[in-house]
mmCIF file with all atom_site columns, C-alpha atoms in Angstrom:
data_model
loop_
_atom_site.group_PDB
_atom_site.id
_atom_site.type_symbol
_atom_site.label_atom_id
_atom_site.label_alt_id
_atom_site.label_comp_id
_atom_site.label_asym_id
_atom_site.label_entity_id
_atom_site.label_seq_id
_atom_site.pdbx_PDB_ins_code
_atom_site.Cartn_x
_atom_site.Cartn_y
_atom_site.Cartn_z
_atom_site.occupancy
_atom_site.B_iso_or_equiv
_atom_site.pdbx_formal_charge
_atom_site.auth_seq_id
_atom_site.auth_comp_id
_atom_site.auth_asym_id
_atom_site.auth_atom_id
_atom_site.pdbx_PDB_model_num
ATOM 1  C CA . MET A 1 1  ? 0.060  0.034  -0.020  1.00 74.00 ? 26 MET A CA 1
ATOM 2  C CA . TYR A 1 2  ? 2.868  2.372  1.014   1.00 72.00 ? 27 TYR A CA 1
ATOM 3  C CA . ALA A 1 3  ? 4.643  1.924  -2.349  1.00 78.00 ? 28 ALA A CA 1
ATOM 4  C CA . ALA A 1 4  ? 1.377  2.293  -4.320  1.00 86.00 ? 29 ALA A CA 1
ATOM 5  C CA . THR A 1 5  ? 0.408  5.566  -2.793  1.00 84.00 ? 30 THR A CA 1
ATOM 6  C CA . LYS A 1 6  ? 4.092  6.972  -3.295  1.00 82.00 ? 31 LYS A CA 1
ATOM 7  C CA . GLY A 1 7  ? 3.811  5.850  -7.021  1.00 87.00 ? 32 GLY A CA 1
ATOM 8  C CA . ALA A 1 8  ? 0.383  7.485  -7.243  1.00 91.00 ? 33 ALA A CA 1
ATOM 9  C CA . VAL A 1 9  ? 1.616  10.842 -5.943  1.00 90.00 ? 34 VAL A CA 1
ATOM 10 C CA . ARG A 1 10 ? 4.646  10.732 -8.277  1.00 89.00 ? 35 ARG A CA 1
ATOM 11 C CA . THR A 1 11 ? 2.490  9.824  -11.292 1.00 94.00 ? 36 THR A CA 1
ATOM 12 C CA . LEU A 1 12 ? -0.132 12.542 -10.396 1.00 94.00 ? 37 LEU A CA 1
ATOM 13 C CA . ALA A 1 13 ? 2.570  15.131 -10.286 1.00 93.00 ? 38 ALA A CA 1
ATOM 14 C CA . ARG A 1 14 ? 4.066  14.075 -13.650 1.00 94.00 ? 39 ARG A CA 1
ATOM 15 C CA . SER A 1 15 ? 0.777  14.372 -15.087 1.00 96.00 ? 40 SER A CA 1
ATOM 16 C CA . PHE A 1 16 ? 0.061  17.812 -13.645 1.00 96.00 ? 41 PHE A CA 1
ATOM 17 C CA . ALA A 1 17 ? 3.504  18.829 -14.838 1.00 95.00 ? 42 ALA A CA 1
ATOM 18 C CA . ASN A 1 18 ? 2.822  17.817 -18.257 1.00 96.00 ? 43 ASN A CA 1
ATOM 19 C CA . GLU A 1 19 ? -0.609 19.386 -18.405 1.00 96.00 ? 44 GLU A CA 1
ATOM 20 C CA . LEU A 1 20 ? 0.452  22.747 -16.857 1.00 96.00 ? 45 LEU A CA 1
ATOM 21 C CA . GLN A 1 21 ? 3.888  23.261 -18.454 1.00 96.00 ? 46 GLN A CA 1
ATOM 22 C CA . VAL A 1 22 ? 2.296  25.147 -21.384 1.00 96.00 ? 47 VAL A CA 1
ATOM 23 C CA . LYS A 1 23 ? 0.946  27.694 -18.921 1.00 97.00 ? 48 LYS A CA 1
ATOM 24 C CA . GLY A 1 24 ? 4.540  27.952 -17.310 1.00 96.00 ? 49 GLY A CA 1
ATOM 25 C CA . ILE A 1 25 ? 3.331  26.389 -14.099 1.00 96.00 ? 50 ILE A CA 1
ATOM 26 C CA . ARG A 1 26 ? 5.903  24.081 -12.273 1.00 95.00 ? 51 ARG A CA 1
ATOM 27 C CA . VAL A 1 27 ? 4.693  21.170 -10.266 1.00 94.00 ? 52 VAL A CA 1
ATOM 28 C CA . ASN A 1 28 ? 6.588  19.731 -7.383  1.00 90.00 ? 53 ASN A CA 1
ATOM 29 C CA . VAL A 1 29 ? 5.822  17.034 -4.727  1.00 88.00 ? 54 VAL A CA 1
ATOM 30 C CA . VAL A 1 30 ? 7.175  16.295 -1.302  1.00 83.00 ? 55 VAL A CA 1
ATOM 31 C CA . SER A 1 31 ? 7.516  12.590 -0.867  1.00 77.00 ? 56 SER A CA 1
ATOM 32 C CA . PRO A 1 32 ? 9.051  11.852 2.589   1.00 75.00 ? 57 PRO A CA 1
ATOM 33 C CA . GLY A 1 33 ? 11.156 8.796  3.409   1.00 79.00 ? 58 GLY A CA 1
ATOM 34 C CA . PRO A 1 34 ? 11.042 6.402  6.166   1.00 85.00 ? 59 PRO A CA 1
ATOM 35 C CA . ILE A 1 35 ? 9.720  7.849  9.482   1.00 87.00 ? 60 ILE A CA 1
ATOM 36 C CA . ASP A 1 36 ? 10.897 6.762  12.848  1.00 90.00 ? 61 ASP A CA 1
ATOM 37 C CA . THR A 1 37 ? 7.519  5.827  14.601  1.00 87.00 ? 62 THR A CA 1
ATOM 38 C CA . PRO A 1 38 ? 6.608  3.410  17.414  1.00 87.00 ? 63 PRO A CA 1
ATOM 39 C CA . GLY A 1 39 ? 5.347  1.031  14.749  1.00 86.00 ? 64 GLY A CA 1
ATOM 40 C CA . VAL A 1 40 ? 8.961  0.679  13.406  1.00 87.00 ? 65 VAL A CA 1
ATOM 41 C CA . ASP A 1 41 ? 10.030 -0.606 16.867  1.00 87.00 ? 66 ASP A CA 1
ATOM 42 C CA . GLY A 1 42 ? 7.474  -3.364 16.631  1.00 87.00 ? 67 GLY A CA 1
ATOM 43 C CA . LEU A 1 43 ? 8.878  -4.882 13.516  1.00 87.00 ? 68 LEU A CA 1
ATOM 44 C CA . ALA A 1 44 ? 11.778 -6.696 15.088  1.00 89.00 ? 69 ALA A CA 1
ATOM 45 C CA . PRO A 1 45 ? 11.883 -8.957 18.201  1.00 90.00 ? 70 PRO A CA 1
ATOM 46 C CA . ASP A 1 46 ? 14.693 -7.038 20.112  1.00 93.00 ? 71 ASP A CA 1
ATOM 47 C CA . GLN A 1 47 ? 16.370 -3.768 20.305  1.00 92.00 ? 72 GLN A CA 1
ATOM 48 C CA . ALA A 1 48 ? 19.583 -4.872 18.585  1.00 94.00 ? 73 ALA A CA 1
ATOM 49 C CA . GLN A 1 49 ? 17.421 -5.987 15.539  1.00 94.00 ? 74 GLN A CA 1
ATOM 50 C CA . VAL A 1 50 ? 15.311 -2.843 15.642  1.00 93.00 ? 75 VAL A CA 1
ATOM 51 C CA . ALA A 1 51 ? 18.502 -0.875 15.454  1.00 94.00 ? 76 ALA A CA 1
ATOM 52 C CA . GLY A 1 52 ? 19.841 -2.810 12.572  1.00 95.00 ? 77 GLY A CA 1
ATOM 53 C CA . PHE A 1 53 ? 16.430 -2.444 10.643  1.00 93.00 ? 78 PHE A CA 1
ATOM 54 C CA . LYS A 1 54 ? 16.446 1.227  11.241  1.00 93.00 ? 79 LYS A CA 1
ATOM 55 C CA . ALA A 1 55 ? 19.983 1.589  9.889   1.00 94.00 ? 80 ALA A CA 1
ATOM 56 C CA . ALA A 1 56 ? 18.980 -0.424 6.936   1.00 94.00 ? 81 ALA A CA 1
ATOM 57 C CA . LEU A 1 57 ? 15.950 1.796  6.275   1.00 91.00 ? 82 LEU A CA 1
ATOM 58 C CA . ALA A 1 58 ? 18.084 4.935  6.771   1.00 92.00 ? 83 ALA A CA 1
ATOM 59 C CA . GLY A 1 59 ? 20.549 3.515  4.205   1.00 92.00 ? 84 GLY A CA 1
ATOM 60 C CA . THR A 1 60 ? 17.925 3.663  1.576   1.00 88.00 ? 85 THR A CA 1
ATOM 61 C CA . VAL A 1 61 ? 17.592 7.499  1.398   1.00 85.00 ? 86 VAL A CA 1
ATOM 62 C CA . PRO A 1 62 ? 20.247 9.950  0.333   1.00 82.00 ? 87 PRO A CA 1
ATOM 63 C CA . MET A 1 63 ? 20.590 11.745 3.735   1.00 84.00 ? 88 MET A CA 1
ATOM 64 C CA . ASN A 1 64 ? 21.109 8.289  5.337   1.00 90.00 ? 89 ASN A CA 1
ATOM 65 C CA . ARG A 1 65 ? 18.646 8.877  8.288   1.00 89.00 ? 90 ARG A CA 1
ATOM 66 C CA . LEU A 1 66 ? 15.049 8.366  9.328   1.00 89.00 ? 91 LEU A CA 1
ATOM 67 C CA . GLU A 1 67 ? 12.772 11.265 9.752   1.00 85.00 ? 92 GLU A CA 1
ATOM 68 C CA . SER A 1 68 ? 11.650 11.800 13.361  1.00 83.00 ? 93 SER A CA 1
ATOM 69 C CA . ARG A 1 69 ? 8.069  11.863 14.289  1.00 72.00 ? 94 ARG A CA 1
ATOM 70 C CA . GLY A 1 70 ? 8.225  15.651 14.745  1.00 61.00 ? 95 GLY A CA 1
ATOM 71 C CA . GLY A 1 71 ? 9.258  16.002 11.042  1.00 49.00 ? 96 GLY A CA 1
ATOM 72 C CA . GLY A 1 72 ? 12.899 16.980 11.457  1.00 47.00 ? 97 GLY A CA 1
#
């Protein structure tokens, strides 16, 4: 579901960009990466594996970090 919605947002933005470029309107979207929430902690059986999982998630984004729940 997560990947599908991210793909939908990207496709929608591309469609808008193609439609509106003739009017000189630029379209941008914000697509956040992985977010450190309590739910992430429940995806592994112990804290060592949670830390490894979070490190692996962080490695999938250019800034090499998870976003905090507060958005920064």
